[in-house]
Tab-separated table of C-alpha atoms in Angstrom:
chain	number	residue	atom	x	y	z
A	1	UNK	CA	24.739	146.154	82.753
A	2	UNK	CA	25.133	144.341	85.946
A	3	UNK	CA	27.878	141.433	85.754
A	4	UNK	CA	28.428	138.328	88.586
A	5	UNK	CA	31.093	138.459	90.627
A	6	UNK	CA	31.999	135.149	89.445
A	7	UNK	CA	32.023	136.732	85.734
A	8	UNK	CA	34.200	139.523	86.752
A	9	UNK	CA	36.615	137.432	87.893
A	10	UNK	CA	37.079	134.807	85.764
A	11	UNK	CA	40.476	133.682	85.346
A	12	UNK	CA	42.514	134.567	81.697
A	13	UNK	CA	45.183	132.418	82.507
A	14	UNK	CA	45.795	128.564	83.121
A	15	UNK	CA	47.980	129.895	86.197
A	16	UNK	CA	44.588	131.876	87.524
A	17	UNK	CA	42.669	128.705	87.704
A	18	UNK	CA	42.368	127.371	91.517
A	19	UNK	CA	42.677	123.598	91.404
A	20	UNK	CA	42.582	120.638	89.119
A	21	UNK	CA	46.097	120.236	89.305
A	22	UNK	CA	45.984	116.487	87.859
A	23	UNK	CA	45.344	117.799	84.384
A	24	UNK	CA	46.564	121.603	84.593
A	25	UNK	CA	50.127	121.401	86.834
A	26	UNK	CA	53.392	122.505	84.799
A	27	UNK	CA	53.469	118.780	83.674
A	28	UNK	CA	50.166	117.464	83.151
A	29	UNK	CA	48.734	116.396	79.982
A	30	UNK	CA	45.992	118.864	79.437
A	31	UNK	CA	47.961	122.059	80.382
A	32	UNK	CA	50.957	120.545	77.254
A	33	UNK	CA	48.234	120.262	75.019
A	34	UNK	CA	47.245	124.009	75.384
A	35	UNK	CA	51.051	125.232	75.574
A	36	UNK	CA	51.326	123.161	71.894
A	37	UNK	CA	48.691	124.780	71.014
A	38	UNK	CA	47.396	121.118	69.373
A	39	UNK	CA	43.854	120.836	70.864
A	40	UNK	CA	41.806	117.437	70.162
A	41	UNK	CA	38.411	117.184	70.661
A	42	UNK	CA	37.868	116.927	74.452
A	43	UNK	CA	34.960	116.401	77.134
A	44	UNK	CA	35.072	118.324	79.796
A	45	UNK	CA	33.428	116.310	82.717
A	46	UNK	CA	33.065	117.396	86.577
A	47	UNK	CA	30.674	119.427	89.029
A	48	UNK	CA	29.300	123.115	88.123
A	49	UNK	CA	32.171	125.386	89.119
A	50	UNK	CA	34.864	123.809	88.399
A	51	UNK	CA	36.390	125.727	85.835
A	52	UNK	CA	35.211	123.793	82.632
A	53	UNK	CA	33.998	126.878	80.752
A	54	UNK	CA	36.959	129.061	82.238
A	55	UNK	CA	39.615	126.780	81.027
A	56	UNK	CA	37.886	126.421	77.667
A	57	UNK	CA	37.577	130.172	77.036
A	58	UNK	CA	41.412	130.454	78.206
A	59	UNK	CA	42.473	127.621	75.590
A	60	UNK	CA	40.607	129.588	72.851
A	61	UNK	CA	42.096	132.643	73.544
A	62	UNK	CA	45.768	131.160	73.431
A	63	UNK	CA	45.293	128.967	70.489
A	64	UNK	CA	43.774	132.041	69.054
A	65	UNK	CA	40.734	130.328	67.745
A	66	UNK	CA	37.580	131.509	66.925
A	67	UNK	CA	35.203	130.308	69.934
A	68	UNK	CA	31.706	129.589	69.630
A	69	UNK	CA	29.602	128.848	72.682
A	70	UNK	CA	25.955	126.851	73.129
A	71	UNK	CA	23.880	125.157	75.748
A	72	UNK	CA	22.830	122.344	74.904
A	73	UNK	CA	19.639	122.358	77.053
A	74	UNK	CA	18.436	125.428	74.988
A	75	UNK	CA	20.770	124.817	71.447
A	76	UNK	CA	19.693	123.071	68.486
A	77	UNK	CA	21.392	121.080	65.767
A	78	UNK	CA	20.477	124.202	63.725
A	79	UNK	CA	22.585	126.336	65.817
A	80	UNK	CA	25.260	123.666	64.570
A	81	UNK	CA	24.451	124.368	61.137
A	82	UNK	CA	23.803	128.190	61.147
A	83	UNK	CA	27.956	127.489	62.882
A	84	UNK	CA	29.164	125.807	59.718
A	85	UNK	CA	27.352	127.933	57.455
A	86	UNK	CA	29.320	130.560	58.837
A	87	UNK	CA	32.714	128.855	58.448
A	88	UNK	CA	31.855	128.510	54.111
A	89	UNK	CA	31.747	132.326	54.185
A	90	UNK	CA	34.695	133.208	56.152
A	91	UNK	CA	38.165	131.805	57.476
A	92	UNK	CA	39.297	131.105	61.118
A	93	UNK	CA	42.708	131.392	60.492
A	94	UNK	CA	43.455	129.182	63.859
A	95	UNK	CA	40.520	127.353	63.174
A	96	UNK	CA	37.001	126.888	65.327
A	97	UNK	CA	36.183	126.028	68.819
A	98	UNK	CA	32.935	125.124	69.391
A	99	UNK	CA	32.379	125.071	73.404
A	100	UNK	CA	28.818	122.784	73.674
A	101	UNK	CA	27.742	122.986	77.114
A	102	UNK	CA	25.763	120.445	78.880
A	103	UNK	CA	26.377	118.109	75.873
A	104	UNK	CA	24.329	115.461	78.159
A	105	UNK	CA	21.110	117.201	77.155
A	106	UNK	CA	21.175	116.704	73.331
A	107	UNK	CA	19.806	113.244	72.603
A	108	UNK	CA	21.601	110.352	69.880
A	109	UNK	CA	20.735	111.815	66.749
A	110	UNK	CA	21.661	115.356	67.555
A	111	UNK	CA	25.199	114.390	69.328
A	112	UNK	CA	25.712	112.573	65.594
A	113	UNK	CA	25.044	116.487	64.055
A	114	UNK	CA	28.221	116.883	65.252
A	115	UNK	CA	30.354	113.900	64.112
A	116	UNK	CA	30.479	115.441	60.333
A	117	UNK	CA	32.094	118.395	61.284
A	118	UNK	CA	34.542	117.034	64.082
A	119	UNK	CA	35.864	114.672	61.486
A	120	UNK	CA	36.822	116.996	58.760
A	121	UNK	CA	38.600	118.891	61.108
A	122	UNK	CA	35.986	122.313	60.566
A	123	UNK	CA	35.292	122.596	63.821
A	124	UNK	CA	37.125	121.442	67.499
A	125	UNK	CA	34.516	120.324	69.560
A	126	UNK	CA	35.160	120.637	73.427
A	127	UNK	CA	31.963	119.225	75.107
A	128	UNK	CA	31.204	119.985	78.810
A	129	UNK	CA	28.880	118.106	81.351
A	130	UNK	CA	28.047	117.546	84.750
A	131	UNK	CA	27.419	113.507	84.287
A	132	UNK	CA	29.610	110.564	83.847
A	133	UNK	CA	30.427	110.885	79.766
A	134	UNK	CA	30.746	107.214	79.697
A	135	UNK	CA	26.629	107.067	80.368
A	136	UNK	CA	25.350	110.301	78.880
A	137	UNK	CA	27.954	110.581	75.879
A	138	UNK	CA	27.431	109.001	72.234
A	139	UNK	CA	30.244	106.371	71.836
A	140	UNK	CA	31.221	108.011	68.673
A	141	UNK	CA	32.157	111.571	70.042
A	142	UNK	CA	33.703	109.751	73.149
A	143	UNK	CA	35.872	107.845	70.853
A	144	UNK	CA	37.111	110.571	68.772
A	145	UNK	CA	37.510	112.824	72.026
A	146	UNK	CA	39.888	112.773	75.088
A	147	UNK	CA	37.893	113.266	78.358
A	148	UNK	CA	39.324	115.256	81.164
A	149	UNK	CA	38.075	115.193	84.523
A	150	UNK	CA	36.961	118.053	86.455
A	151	UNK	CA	37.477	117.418	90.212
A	152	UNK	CA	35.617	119.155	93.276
A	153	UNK	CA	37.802	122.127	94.249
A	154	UNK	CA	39.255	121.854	97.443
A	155	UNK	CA	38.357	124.085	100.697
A	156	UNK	CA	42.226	124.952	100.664
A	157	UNK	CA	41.891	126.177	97.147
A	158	UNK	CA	38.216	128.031	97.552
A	159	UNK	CA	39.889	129.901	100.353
A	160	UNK	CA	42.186	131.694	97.927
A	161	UNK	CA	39.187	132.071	95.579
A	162	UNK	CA	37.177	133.751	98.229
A	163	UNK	CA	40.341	135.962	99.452
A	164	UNK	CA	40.799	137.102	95.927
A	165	UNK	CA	37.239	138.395	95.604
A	166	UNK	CA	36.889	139.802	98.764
A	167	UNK	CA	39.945	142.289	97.634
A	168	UNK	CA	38.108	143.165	94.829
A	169	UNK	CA	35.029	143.541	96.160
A	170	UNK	CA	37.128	145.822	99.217
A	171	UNK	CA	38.517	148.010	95.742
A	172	UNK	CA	35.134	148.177	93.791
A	173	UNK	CA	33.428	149.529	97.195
A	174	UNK	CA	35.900	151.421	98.889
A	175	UNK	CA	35.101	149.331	102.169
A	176	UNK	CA	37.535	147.527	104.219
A	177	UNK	CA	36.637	143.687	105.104
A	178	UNK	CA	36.138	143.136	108.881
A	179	UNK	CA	36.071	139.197	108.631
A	180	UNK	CA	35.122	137.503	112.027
A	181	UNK	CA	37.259	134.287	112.435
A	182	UNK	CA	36.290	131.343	110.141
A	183	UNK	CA	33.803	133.596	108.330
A	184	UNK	CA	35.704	132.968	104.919
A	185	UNK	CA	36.612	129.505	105.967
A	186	UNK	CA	33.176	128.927	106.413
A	187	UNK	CA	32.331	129.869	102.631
A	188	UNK	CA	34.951	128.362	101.386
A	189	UNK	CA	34.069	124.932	103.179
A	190	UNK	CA	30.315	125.417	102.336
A	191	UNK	CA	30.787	126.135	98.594
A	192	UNK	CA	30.989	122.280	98.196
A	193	UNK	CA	34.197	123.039	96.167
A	194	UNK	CA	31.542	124.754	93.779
A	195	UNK	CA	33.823	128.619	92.948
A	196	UNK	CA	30.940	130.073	91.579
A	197	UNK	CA	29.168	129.610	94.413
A	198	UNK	CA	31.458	131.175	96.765
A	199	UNK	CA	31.932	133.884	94.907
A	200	UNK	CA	28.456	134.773	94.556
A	201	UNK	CA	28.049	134.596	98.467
A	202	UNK	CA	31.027	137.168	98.887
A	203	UNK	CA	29.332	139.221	96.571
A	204	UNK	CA	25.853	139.075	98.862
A	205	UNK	CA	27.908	139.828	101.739
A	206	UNK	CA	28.990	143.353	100.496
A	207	UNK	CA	25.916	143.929	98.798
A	208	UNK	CA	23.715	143.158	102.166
A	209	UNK	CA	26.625	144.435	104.602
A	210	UNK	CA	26.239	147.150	106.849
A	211	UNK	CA	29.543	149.649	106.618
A	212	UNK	CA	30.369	150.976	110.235
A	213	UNK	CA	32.216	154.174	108.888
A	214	UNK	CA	34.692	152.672	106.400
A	215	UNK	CA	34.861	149.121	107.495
A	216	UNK	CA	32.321	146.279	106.581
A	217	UNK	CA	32.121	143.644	108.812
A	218	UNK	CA	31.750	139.989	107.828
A	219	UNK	CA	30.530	138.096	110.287
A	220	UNK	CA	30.244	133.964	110.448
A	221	UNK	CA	26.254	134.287	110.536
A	222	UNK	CA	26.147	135.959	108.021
A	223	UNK	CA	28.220	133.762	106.030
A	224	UNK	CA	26.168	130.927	106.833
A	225	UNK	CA	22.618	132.778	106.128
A	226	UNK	CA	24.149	133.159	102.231
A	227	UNK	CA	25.811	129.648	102.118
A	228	UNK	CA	22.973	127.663	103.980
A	229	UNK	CA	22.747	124.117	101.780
A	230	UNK	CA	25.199	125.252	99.041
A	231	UNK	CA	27.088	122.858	99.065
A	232	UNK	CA	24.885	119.872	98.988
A	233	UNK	CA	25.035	118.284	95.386
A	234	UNK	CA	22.539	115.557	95.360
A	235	UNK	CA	20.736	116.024	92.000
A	236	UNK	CA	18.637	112.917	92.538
A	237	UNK	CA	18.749	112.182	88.785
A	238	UNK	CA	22.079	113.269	88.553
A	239	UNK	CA	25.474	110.932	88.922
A	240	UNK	CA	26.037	112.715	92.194
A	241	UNK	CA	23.017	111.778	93.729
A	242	UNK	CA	24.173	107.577	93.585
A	243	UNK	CA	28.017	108.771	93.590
A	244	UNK	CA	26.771	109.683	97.126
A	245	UNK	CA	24.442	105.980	97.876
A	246	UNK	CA	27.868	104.244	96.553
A	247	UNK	CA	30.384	106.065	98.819
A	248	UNK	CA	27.702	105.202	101.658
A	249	UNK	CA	27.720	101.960	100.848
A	250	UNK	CA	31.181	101.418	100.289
A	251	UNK	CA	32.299	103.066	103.465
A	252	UNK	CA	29.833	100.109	105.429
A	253	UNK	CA	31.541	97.584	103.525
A	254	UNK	CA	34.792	98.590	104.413
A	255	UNK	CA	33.870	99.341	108.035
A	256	UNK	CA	34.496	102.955	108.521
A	257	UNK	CA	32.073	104.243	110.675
A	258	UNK	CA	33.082	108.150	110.334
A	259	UNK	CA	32.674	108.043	106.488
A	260	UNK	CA	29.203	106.334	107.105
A	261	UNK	CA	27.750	108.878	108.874
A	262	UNK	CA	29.799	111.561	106.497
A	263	UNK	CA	27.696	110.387	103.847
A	264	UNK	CA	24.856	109.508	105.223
A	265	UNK	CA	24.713	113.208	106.508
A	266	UNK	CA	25.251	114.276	103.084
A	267	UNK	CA	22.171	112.471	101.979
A	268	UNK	CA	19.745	113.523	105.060
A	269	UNK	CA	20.762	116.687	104.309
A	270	UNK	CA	19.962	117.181	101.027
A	271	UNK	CA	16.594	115.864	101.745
A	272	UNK	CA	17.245	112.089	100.024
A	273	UNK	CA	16.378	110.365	103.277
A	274	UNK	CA	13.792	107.314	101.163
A	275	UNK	CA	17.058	107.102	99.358
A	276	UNK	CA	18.755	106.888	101.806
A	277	UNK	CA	16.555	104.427	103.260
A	278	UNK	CA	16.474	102.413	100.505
A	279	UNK	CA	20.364	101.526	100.609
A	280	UNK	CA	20.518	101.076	104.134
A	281	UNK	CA	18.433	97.944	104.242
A	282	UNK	CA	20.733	96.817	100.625
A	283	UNK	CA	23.554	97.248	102.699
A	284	UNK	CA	22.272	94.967	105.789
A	285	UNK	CA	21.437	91.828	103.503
A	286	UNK	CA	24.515	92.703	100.723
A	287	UNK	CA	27.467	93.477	102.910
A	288	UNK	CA	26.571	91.870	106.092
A	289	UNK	CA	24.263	89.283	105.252
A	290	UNK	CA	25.122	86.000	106.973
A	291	UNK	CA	27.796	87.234	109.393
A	292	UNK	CA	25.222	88.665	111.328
A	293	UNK	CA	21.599	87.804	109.758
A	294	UNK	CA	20.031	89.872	112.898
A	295	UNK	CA	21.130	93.256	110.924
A	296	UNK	CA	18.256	92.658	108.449
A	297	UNK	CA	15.752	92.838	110.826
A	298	UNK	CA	17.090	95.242	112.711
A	299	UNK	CA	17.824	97.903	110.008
A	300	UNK	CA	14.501	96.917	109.116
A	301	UNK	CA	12.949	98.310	112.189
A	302	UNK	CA	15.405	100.957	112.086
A	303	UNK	CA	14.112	102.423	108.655
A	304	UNK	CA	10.613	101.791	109.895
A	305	UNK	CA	10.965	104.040	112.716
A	306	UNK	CA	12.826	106.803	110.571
A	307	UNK	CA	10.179	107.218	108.004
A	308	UNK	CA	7.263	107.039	111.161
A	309	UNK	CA	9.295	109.887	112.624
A	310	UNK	CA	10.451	112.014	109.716
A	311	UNK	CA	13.379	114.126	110.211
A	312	UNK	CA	15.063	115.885	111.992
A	313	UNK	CA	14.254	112.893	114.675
A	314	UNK	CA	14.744	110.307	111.780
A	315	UNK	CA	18.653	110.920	111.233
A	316	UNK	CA	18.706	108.859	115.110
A	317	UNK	CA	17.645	105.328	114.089
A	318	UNK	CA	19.240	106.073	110.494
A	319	UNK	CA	22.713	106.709	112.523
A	320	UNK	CA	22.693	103.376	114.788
A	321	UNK	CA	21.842	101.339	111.705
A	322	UNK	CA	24.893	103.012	109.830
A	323	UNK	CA	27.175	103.160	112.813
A	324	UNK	CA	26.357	99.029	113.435
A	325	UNK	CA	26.659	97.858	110.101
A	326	UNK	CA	29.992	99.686	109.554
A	327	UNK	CA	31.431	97.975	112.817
A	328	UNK	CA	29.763	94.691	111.893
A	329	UNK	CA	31.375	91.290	110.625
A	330	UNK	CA	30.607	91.458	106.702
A	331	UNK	CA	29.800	88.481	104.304
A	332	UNK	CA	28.538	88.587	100.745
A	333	UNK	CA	28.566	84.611	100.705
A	334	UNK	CA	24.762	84.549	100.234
A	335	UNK	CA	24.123	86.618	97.239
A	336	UNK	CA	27.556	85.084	95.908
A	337	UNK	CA	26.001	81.585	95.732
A	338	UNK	CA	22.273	82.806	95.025
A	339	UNK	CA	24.279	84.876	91.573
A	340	UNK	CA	26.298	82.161	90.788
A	341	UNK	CA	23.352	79.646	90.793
A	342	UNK	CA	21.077	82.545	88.553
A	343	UNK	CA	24.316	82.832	86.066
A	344	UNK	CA	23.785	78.792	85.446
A	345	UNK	CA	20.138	79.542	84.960
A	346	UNK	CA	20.599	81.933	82.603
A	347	UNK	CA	23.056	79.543	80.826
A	348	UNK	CA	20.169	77.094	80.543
A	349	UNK	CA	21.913	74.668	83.105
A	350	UNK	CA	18.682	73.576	84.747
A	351	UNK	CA	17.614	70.156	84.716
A	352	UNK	CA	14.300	67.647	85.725
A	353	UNK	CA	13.768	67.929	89.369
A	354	UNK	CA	15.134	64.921	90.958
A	355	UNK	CA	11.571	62.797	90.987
A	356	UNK	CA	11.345	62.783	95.272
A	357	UNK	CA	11.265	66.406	95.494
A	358	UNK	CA	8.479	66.921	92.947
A	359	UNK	CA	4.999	67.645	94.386
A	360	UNK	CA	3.125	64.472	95.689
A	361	UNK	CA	0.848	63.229	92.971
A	362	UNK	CA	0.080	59.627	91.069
A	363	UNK	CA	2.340	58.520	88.380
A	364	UNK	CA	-0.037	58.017	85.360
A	365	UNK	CA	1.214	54.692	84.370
A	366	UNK	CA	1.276	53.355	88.098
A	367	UNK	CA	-0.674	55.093	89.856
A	368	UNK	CA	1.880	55.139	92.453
A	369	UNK	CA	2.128	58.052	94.957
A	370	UNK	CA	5.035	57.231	96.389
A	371	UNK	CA	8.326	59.068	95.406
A	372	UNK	CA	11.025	58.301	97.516
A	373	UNK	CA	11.263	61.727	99.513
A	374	UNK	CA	13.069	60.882	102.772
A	375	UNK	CA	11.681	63.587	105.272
A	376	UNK	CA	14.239	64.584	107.419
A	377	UNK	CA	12.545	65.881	110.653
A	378	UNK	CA	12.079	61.531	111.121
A	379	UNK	CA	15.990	61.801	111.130
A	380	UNK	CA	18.633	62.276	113.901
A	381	UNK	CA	19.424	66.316	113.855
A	382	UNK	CA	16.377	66.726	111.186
A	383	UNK	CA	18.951	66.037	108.265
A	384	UNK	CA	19.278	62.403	106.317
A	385	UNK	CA	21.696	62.421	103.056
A	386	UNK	CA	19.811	62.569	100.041
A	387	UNK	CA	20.066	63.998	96.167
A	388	UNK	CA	18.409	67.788	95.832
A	389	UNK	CA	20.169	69.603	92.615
A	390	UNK	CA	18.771	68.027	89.261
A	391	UNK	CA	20.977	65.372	87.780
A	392	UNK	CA	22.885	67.747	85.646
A	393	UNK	CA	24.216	69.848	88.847
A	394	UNK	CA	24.762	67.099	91.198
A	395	UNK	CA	28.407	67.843	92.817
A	396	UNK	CA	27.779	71.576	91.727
A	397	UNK	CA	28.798	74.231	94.493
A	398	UNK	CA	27.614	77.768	94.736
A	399	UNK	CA	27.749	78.371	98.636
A	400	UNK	CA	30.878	79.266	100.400
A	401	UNK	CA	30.997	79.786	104.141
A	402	UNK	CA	33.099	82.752	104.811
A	403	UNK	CA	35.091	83.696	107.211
A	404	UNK	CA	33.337	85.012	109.833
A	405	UNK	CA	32.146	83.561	113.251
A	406	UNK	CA	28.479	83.063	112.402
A	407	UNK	CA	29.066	81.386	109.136
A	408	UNK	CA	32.195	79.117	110.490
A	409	UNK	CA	29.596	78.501	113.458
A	410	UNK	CA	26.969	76.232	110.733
A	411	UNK	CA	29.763	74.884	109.160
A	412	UNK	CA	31.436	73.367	111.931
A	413	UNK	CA	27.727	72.103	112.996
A	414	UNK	CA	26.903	70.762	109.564
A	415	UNK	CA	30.612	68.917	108.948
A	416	UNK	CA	29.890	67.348	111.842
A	417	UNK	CA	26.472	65.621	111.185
A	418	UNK	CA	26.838	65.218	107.693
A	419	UNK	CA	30.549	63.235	109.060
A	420	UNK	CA	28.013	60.944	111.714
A	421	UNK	CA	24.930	60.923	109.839
């Protein structure tokens, strides 16, 4: 029966397992659990590929417990139960693992199948998933279970990955490897930190390789033909997908250009471009707002073109906007004051309009249109003082004028009418 690459090698040991050194290094928490051999109920929570399901299958086998494995996009809570039926009619002298994949794809009531049997100690529950527990999790598992994060494996560490199975793949075919240079840099880079995938693209390289005597060579074509787009993770349903819109957006607001375009690349790539779109123009009026109020318009047009155009052509207009918002003057004093003023709303901290701003009409018991509204285009510099906020909010301040040139611009213009009115 044919078996993955990926299958085949699958690490047995915690000291086999490329990266995720935070949690598995000689001294980190998750790797002295296992050595104690006192497992809690964990989540496992990071990308495909990452080892979850390796490092849960190594922990049962040195605990020596009996492991149970199901996915919970094809398990049922009467695979639980057929489970614990099991345990009445025999003993795990270690006790049970149960490995739930997925765990994001069983819904309230069936996550609470589990609580029972996690509480009375039949059954060690180590969950797995590729989205933030925190969102996707019931609060009751997450509080009786310790979640470990599963990071992106690093290009350093997929290199060894790749070297390792390119050995074995030189042994199981008798061939030797002819790599061109930055071949197996290239898969490693292009695996997205994703082992599984790399491994399965060595694999296609020996299976679709044509031997020249004894040697097999591996060129950087090649490579990229079996890697093309692997590494893109943009699930747009998935946490990646907005991990990706927040590190765009948080690059702009902190001005570095080179991440912009990073993930901004990311996005075009993995065909998210309305997404992408979509941010952009948050980005203009959010993070640079009224230190340069010309960026809204601009990024405006900008988008406009991009979806008129379509890619590949789009990623131009899409680049200046990122690329000039990133090197912009920022300010977030608009929506500051506009939030501020919608948290007193909220609050019920509202108020009669002040009785000159209302809408001209007769008071009923005068019959009196007039209401006291001073117009201010009959006054010097189109401004005369006069109340606006409801009685309740006079003397209440949500604006701030940043820092910035624009903004201390119409300050130092309105201190100095509103000081020689």
């Amino acid at each position: 029966m044919y078996q993955p690459l990926a299958d085949l090698l699958r690490p047995t040991t915690l000291d086999e397992v490329y990266g995720q050194e935070h949690i598995l290094g000689p001294n980190a928490v998750l790797r002295r659990l296992i050595d104690s051999g006192n497992i809690p109920n964990m989540v496992f929570y990071g990308p495909s590929g990452t080892g979850k399901t390796t490092v849960a299958n190594i922990i049962a086998k040195q605990t020596n417990r009996t492991l149970y494995k199901l996915n919970a996009t094809t398990a049922s809570t009467a695979d639980i139960k057929e489970i614990v039926a099991q345990l009445d009619t025999f003993m795990a002298p270690n006790g049970v693992l149960l490995y739930l994949d997925e765990i994001q794809s069983f819904n309230k009531k069936q996550q609470q199948s589990l609580l029972e049997h996690i509480e009375n100690g039949k059954i060690t529950l180590i969950a797995s998933t590729t989205e933030n527990p925190y969102f996707y999790v019931f609060n009751a598992i997450l509080s009786r279970s310790t979640v470990f994060e599963f990071k992106q494996i690093s290009a350093e560490a997929a290199l060894k990955a790749v070297h390792r199975a390119v050995a074995f793949m030189e042994n199981r075919t008798a061939l030797k490897a002819q790599a061109e240079e930055g071949a197996l840099e290239y898969i490693a880079m292009a695996c997205g930190g994703d082992l599984r995938k790399a491994m399965n693209a060595v694999e296609v390289l020996f299976s679709a390789g044509q031997p020249q005597g004894g040697v097999l060579p591996l060129t950087l074509s090649d490579a990229k033909a079996v890697t093309q787009k692997s590494a893109l993770r943009a699930d747009r349903d998935g946490d990646n997908h907005y991990d990706l819109l927040s590190a765009l957006q948080k690059s702009i607001r902190g001005s570095d250009p080179d991440a912009a375009c990073h993930y901004l690349a990311r996005l075009l790539e993995a065909g998210q471009m309305p997404s992408a779109c979509r941010r952009l123009m948050v980005i203009a009026a959010e993070d640079v707002g009224l230190a340069y109020p010309q960026i809204i318009p601009i990024v405006n047009a900008c988008v406009d073109m991009a979806l008129k155009l379509g890619m590949p052509e789009a990623r131009i207009p899409l680049g200046d906007a990122a690329v000039l918002m990133a090197t912009s003057p920022k300010s977030n004093s608009g929506h500051i004051a506009l939030d501020a003023a919608m948290a007193d709303v909220r609050r019920g901290k509202t108020g009669n309009f002040p009785r000159h701003l209302q809408n001209v009409h007769a008071d009923s018991y005068t019959m009196e249109r007039e209401q006291g509204y001073l117009y201010p285009h009959d006054y010097p510099n189109h401004w005369v003082r006069q109340q606006y906020l409801p009685d309740e909010l006079v003397g209440t301040h949500y604006y701030e004028y940043a820092d910035n040139k624009m903004e201390q611009a119409a300050k130092q213009y309105w201190d100095k009418i509103k000081q020689n009115p």
